[in-house]
mmCIF file with all atom_site columns, C-alpha atoms in Angstrom:
data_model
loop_
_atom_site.group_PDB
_atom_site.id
_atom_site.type_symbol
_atom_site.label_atom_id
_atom_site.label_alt_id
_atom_site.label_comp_id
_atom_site.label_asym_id
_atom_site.label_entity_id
_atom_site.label_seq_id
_atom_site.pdbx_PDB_ins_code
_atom_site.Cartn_x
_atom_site.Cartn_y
_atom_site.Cartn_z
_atom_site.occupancy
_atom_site.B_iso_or_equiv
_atom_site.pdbx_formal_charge
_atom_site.auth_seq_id
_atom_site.auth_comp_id
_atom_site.auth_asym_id
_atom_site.auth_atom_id
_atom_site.pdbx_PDB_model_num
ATOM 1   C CA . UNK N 1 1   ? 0.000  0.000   0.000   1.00 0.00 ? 3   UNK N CA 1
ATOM 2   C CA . UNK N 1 2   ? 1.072  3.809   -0.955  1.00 0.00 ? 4   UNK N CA 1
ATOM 3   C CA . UNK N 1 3   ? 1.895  5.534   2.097   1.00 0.00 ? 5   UNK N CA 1
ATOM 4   C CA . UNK N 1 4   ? 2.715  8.975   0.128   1.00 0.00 ? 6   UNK N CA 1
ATOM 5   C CA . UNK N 1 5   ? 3.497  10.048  -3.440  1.00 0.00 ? 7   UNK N CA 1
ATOM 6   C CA . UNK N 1 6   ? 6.314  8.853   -4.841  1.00 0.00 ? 8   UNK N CA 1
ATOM 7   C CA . UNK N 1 7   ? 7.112  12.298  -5.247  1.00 0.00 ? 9   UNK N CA 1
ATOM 8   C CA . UNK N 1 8   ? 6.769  13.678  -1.636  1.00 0.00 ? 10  UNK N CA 1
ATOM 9   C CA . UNK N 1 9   ? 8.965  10.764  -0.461  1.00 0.00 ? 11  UNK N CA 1
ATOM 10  C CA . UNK N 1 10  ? 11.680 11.861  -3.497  1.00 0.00 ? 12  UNK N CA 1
ATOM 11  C CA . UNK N 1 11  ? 11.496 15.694  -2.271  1.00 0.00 ? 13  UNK N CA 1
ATOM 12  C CA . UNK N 1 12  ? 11.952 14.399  1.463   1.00 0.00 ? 14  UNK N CA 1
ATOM 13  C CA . UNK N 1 13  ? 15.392 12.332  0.584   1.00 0.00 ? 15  UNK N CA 1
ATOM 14  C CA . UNK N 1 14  ? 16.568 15.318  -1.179  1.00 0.00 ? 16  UNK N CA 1
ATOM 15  C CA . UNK N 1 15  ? 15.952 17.658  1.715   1.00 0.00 ? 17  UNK N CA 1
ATOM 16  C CA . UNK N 1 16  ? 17.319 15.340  3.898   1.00 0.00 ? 18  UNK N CA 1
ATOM 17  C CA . UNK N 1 17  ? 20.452 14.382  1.788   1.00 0.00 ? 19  UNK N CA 1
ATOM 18  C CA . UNK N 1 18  ? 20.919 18.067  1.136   1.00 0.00 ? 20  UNK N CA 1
ATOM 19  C CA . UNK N 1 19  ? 21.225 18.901  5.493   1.00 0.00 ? 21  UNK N CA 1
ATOM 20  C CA . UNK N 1 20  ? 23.372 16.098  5.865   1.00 0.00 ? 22  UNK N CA 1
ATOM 21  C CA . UNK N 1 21  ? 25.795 16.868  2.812   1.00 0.00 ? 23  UNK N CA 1
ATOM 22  C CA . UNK N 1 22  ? 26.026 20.688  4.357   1.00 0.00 ? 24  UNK N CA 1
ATOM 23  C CA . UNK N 1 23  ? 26.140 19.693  7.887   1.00 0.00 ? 25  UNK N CA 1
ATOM 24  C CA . UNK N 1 24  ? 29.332 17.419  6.329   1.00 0.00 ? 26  UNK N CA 1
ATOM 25  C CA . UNK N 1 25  ? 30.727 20.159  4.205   1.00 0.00 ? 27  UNK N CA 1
ATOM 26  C CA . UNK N 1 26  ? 30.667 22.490  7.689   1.00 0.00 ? 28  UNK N CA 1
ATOM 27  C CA . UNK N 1 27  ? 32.823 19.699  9.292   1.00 0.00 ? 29  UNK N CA 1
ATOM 28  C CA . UNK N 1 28  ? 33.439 19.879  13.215  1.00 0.00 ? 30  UNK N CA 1
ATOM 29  C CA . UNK N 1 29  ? 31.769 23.409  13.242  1.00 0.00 ? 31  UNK N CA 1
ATOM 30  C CA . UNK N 1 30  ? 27.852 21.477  13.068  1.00 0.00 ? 32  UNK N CA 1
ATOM 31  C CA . UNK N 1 31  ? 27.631 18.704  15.912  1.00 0.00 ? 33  UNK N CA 1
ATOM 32  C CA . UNK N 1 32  ? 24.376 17.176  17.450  1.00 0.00 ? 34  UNK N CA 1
ATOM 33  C CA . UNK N 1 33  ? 26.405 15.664  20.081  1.00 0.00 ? 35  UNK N CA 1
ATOM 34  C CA . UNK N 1 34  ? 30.571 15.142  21.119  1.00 0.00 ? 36  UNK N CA 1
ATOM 35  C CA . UNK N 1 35  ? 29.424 11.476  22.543  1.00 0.00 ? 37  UNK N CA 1
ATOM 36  C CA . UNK N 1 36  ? 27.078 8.725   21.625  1.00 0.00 ? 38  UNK N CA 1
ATOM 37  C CA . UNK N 1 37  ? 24.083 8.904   22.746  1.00 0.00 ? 39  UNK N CA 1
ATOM 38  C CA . UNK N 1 38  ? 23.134 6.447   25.353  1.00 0.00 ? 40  UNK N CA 1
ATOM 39  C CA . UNK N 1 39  ? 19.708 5.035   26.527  1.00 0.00 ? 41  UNK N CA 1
ATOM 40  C CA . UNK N 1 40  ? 16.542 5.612   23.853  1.00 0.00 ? 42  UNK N CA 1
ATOM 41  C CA . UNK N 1 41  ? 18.475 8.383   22.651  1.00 0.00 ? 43  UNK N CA 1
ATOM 42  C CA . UNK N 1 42  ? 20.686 5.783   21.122  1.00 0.00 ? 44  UNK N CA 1
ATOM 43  C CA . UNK N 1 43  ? 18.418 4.041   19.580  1.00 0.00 ? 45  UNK N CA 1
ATOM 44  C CA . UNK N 1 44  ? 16.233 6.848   17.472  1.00 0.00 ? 46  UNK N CA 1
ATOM 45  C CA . UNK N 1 45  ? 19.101 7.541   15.350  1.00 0.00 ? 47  UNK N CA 1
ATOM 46  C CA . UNK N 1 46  ? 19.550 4.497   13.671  1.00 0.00 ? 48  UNK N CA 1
ATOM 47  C CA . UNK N 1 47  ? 15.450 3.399   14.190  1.00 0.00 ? 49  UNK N CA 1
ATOM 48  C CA . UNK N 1 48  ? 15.060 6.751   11.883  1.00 0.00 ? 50  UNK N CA 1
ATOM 49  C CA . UNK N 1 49  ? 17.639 6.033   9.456   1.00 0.00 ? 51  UNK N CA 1
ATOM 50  C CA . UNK N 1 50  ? 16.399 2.190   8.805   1.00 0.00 ? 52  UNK N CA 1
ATOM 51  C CA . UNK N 1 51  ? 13.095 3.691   8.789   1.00 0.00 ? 53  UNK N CA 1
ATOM 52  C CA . UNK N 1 52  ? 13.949 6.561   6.010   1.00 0.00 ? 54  UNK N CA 1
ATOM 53  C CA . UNK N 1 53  ? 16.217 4.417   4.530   1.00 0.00 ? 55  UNK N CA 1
ATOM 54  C CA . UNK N 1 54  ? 13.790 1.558   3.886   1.00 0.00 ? 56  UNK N CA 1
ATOM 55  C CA . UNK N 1 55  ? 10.510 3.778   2.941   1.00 0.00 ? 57  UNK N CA 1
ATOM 56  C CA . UNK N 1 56  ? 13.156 5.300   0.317   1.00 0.00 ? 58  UNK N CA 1
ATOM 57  C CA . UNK N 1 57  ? 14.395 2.142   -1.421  1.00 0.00 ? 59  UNK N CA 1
ATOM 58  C CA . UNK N 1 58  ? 18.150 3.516   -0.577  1.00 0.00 ? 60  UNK N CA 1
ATOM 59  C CA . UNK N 1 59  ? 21.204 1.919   1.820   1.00 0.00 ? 61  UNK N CA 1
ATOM 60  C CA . UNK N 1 60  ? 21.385 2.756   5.055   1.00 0.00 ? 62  UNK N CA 1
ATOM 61  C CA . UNK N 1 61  ? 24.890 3.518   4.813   1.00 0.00 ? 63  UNK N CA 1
ATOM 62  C CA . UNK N 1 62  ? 23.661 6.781   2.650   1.00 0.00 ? 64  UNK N CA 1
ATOM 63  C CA . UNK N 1 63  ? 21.912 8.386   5.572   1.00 0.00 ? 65  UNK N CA 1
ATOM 64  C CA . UNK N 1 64  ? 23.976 6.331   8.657   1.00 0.00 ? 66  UNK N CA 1
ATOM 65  C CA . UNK N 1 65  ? 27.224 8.000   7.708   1.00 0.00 ? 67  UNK N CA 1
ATOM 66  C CA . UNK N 1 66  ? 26.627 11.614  7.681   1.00 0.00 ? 68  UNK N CA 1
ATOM 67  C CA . UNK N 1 67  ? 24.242 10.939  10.880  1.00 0.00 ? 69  UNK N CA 1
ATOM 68  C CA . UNK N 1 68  ? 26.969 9.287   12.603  1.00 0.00 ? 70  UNK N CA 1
ATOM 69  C CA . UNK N 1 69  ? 29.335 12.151  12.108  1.00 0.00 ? 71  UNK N CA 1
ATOM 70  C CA . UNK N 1 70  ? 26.653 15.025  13.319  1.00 0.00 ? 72  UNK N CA 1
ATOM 71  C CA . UNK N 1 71  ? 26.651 12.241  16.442  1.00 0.00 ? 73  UNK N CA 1
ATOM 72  C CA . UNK N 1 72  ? 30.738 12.870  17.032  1.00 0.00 ? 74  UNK N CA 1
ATOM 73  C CA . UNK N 1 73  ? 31.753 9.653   15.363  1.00 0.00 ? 75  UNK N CA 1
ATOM 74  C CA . UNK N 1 74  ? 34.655 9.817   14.051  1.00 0.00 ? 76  UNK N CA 1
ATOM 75  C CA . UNK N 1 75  ? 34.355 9.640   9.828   1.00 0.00 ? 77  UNK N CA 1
ATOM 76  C CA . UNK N 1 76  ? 36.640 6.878   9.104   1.00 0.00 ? 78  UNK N CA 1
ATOM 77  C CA . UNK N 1 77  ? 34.976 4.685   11.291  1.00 0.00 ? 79  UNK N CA 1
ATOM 78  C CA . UNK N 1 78  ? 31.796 5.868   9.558   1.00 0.00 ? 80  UNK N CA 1
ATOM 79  C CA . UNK N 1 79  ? 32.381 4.182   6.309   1.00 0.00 ? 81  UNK N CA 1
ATOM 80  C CA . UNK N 1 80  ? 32.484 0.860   8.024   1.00 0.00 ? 82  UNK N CA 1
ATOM 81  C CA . UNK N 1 81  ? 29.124 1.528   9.978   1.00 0.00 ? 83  UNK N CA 1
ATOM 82  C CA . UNK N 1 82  ? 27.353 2.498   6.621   1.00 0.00 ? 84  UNK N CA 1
ATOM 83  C CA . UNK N 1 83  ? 28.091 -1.038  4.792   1.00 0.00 ? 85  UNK N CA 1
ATOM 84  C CA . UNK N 1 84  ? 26.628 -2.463  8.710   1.00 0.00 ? 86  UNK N CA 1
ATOM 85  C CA . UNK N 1 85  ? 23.392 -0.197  8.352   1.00 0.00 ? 87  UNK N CA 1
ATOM 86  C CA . UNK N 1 86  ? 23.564 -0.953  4.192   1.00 0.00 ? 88  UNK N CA 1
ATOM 87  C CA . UNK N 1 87  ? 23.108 -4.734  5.453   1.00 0.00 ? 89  UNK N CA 1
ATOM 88  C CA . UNK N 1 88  ? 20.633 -4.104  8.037   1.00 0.00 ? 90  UNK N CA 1
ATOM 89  C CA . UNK N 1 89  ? 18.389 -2.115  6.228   1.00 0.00 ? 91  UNK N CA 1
ATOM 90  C CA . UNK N 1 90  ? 18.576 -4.305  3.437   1.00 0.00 ? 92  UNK N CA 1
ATOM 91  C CA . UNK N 1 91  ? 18.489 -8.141  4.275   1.00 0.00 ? 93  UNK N CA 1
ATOM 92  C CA . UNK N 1 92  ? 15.252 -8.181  6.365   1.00 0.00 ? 94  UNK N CA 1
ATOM 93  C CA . UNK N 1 93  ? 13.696 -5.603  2.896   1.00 0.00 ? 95  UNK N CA 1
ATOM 94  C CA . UNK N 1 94  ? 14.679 -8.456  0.721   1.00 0.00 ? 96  UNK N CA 1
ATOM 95  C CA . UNK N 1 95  ? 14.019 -11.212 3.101   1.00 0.00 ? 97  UNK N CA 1
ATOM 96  C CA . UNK N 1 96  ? 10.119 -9.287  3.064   1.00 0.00 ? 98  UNK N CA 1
ATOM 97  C CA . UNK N 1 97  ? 10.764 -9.558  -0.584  1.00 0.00 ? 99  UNK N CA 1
ATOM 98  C CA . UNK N 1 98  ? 10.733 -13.006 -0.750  1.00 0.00 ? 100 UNK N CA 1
ATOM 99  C CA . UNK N 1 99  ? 7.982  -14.398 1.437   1.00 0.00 ? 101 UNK N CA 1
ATOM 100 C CA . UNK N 1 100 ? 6.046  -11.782 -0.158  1.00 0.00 ? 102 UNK N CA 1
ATOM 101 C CA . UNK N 1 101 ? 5.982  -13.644 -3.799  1.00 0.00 ? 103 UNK N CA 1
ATOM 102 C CA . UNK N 1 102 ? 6.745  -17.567 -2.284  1.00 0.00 ? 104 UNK N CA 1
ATOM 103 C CA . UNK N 1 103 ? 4.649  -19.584 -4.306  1.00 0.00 ? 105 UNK N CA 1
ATOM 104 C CA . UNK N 1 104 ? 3.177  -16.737 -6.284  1.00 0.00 ? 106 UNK N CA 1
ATOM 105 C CA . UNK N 1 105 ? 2.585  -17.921 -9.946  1.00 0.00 ? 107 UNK N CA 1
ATOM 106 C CA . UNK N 1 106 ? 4.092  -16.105 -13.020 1.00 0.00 ? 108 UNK N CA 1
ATOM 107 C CA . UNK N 1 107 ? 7.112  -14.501 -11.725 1.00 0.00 ? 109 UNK N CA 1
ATOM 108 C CA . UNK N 1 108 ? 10.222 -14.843 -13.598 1.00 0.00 ? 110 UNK N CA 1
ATOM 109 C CA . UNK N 1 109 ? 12.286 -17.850 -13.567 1.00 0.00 ? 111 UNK N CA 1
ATOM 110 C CA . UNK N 1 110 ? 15.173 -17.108 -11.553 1.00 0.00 ? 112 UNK N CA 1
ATOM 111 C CA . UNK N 1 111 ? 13.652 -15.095 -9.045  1.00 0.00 ? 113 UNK N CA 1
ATOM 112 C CA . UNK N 1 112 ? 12.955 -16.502 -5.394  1.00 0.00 ? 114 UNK N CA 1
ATOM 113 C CA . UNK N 1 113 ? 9.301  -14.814 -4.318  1.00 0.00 ? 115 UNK N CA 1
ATOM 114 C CA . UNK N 1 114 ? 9.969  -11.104 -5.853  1.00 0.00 ? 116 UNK N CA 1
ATOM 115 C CA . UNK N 1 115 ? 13.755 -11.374 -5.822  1.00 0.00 ? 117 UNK N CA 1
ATOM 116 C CA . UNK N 1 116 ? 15.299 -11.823 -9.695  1.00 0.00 ? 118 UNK N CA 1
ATOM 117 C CA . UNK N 1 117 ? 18.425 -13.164 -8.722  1.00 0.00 ? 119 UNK N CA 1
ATOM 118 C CA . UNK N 1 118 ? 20.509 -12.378 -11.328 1.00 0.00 ? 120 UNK N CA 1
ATOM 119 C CA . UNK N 1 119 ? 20.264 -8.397  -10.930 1.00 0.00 ? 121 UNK N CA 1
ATOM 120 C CA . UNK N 1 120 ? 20.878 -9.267  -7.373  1.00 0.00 ? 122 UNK N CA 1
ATOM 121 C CA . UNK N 1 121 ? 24.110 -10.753 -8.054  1.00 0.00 ? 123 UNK N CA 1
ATOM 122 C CA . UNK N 1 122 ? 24.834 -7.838  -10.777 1.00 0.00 ? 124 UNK N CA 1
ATOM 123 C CA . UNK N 1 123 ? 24.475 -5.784  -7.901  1.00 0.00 ? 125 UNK N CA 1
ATOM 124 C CA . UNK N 1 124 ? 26.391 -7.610  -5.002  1.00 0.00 ? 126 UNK N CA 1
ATOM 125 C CA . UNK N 1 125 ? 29.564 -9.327  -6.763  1.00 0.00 ? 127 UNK N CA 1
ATOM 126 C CA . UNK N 1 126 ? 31.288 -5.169  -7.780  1.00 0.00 ? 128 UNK N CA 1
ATOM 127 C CA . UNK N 1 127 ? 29.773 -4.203  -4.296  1.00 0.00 ? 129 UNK N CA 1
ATOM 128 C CA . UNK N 1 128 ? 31.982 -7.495  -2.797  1.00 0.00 ? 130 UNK N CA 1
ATOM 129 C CA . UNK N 1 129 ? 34.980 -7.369  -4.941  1.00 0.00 ? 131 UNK N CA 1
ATOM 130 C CA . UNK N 1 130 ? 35.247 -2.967  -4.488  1.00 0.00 ? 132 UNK N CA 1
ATOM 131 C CA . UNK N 1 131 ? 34.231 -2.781  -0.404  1.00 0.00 ? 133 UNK N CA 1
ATOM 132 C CA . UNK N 1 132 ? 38.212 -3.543  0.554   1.00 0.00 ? 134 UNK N CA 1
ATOM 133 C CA . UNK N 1 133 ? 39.632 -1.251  -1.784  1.00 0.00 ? 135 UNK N CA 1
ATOM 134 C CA . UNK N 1 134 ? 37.284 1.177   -0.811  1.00 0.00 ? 136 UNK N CA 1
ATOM 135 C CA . UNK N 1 135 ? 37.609 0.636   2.878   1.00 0.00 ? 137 UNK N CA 1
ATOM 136 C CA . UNK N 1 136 ? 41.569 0.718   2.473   1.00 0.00 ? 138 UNK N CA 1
ATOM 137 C CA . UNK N 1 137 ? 41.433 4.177   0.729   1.00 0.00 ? 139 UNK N CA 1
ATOM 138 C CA . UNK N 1 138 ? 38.677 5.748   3.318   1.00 0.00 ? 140 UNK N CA 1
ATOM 139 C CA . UNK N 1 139 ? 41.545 4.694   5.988   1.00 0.00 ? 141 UNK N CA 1
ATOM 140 C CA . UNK N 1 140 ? 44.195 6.480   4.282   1.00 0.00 ? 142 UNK N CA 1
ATOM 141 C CA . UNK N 1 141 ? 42.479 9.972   2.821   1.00 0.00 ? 143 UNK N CA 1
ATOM 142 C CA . UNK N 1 142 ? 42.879 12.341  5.219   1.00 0.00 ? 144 UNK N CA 1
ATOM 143 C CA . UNK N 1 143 ? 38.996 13.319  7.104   1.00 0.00 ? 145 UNK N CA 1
ATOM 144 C CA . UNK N 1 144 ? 38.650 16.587  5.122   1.00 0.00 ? 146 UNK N CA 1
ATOM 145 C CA . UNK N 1 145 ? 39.284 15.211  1.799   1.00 0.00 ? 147 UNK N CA 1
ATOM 146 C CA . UNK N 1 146 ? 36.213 12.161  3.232   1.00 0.00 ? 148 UNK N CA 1
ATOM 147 C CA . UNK N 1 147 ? 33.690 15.077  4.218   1.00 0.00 ? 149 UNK N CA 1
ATOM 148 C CA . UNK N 1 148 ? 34.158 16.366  0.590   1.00 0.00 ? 150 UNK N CA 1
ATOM 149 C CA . UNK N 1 149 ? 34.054 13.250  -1.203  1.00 0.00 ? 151 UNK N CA 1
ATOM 150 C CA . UNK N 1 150 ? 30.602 11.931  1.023   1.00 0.00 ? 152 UNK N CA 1
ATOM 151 C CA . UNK N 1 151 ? 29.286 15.466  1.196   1.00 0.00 ? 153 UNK N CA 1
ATOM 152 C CA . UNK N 1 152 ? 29.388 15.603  -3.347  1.00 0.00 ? 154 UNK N CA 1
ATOM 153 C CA . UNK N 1 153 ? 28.332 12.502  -3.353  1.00 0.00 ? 155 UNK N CA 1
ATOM 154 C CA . UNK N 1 154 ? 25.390 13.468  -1.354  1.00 0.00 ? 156 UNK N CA 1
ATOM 155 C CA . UNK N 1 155 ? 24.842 16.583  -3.322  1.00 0.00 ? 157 UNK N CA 1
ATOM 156 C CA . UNK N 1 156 ? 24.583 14.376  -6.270  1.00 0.00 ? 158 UNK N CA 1
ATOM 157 C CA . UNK N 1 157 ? 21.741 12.319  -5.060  1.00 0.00 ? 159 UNK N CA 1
ATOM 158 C CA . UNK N 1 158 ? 19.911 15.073  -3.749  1.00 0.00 ? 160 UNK N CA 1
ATOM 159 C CA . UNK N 1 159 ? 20.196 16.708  -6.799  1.00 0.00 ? 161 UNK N CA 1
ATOM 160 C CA . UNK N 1 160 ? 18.559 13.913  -8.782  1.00 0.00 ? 162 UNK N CA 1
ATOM 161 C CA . UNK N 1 161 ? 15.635 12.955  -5.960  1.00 0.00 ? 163 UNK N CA 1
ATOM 162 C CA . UNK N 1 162 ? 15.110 16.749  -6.373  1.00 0.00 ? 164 UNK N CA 1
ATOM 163 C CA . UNK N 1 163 ? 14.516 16.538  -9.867  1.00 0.00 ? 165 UNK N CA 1
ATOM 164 C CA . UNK N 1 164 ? 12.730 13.271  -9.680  1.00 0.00 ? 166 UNK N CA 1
ATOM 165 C CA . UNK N 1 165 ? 10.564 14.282  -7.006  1.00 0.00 ? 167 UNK N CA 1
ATOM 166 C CA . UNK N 1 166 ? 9.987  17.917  -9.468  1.00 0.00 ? 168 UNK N CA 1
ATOM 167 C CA . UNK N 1 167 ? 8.859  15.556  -12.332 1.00 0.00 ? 169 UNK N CA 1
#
């Protein structure tokens, strides 16, 4: 069932990818907090993220990593959070996936329920063989040159949910 139009939840993403790509670009400067939060305040973070993250069709490492830093984690150790929330967010979306279209006549062979598992393994074999180079170079670039790099990134998305959400 449609909870909103596709368009409203496009606009949100961009508004929200857009804060968290400035509150990146303005580095130390734009904190929510110096520690972790402890207690429920712990928890809403990533509950939000998952929760934005899912309702979006996007990884959780797209939102997780820019909230982490306005949190005072430290950005290296943000990159390796994101592919966590990435497989949070996304195992129990395609695990729903699948019981949702179990048995369900006329799907494509190769798919298990709604899953087609070939794009699936387009999409997780570059995403395997690129997440240790990746992690390696996130290590060694110094933090500034990481806030720029996540923060365009982010602009980038924001800039095309903006336009899709415009359509």
């Amino acid at each position: 069932a449609r909870v909103a139009a596709p368009g409203a939840l496009a606009g949100l993403f961009a508004g929200v990818a857009l804060g968290l790509a400035l509150a990146l670009l303005a580095g130390d400067r734009l904190r929510l907090a110096f520690a972790r939060p402890t207690g429920w305040a712990g928890r809403l973070p990533p509950m939000l993220v998952g929760l934005l993250a899912a309702a979006l069709g996007v990884g959780g490492g797209t939102l997780s990593g820019p909230t982490l830093s306005l949190l005072g984690a430290p950005l290296p150790g943000v990159v390796g959070a994101g592919a966590v929330f990435n497989l949070a967010v996304a195992a129990p979306s395609v695990a729903a996936f699948v019981a949702s279209g179990w048995g369900q006549a006329g799907l494509p062979w190769g798919s298990l329920g709604h899953v087609a598992l070939g794009p699936l393994a387009l999409l997780v074999a570059p995403a395997l063989v690129v997440t240790p180079w990746a992690a390696g170079l996130a290590a060694r670039l110094p933090v500034a040159a990481l806030r720029r790099i996540f923060a365009l990134c982010l602009l980038a998305v924001a800039a095309r949910m903006a336009a899709r959400a415009l359509a």
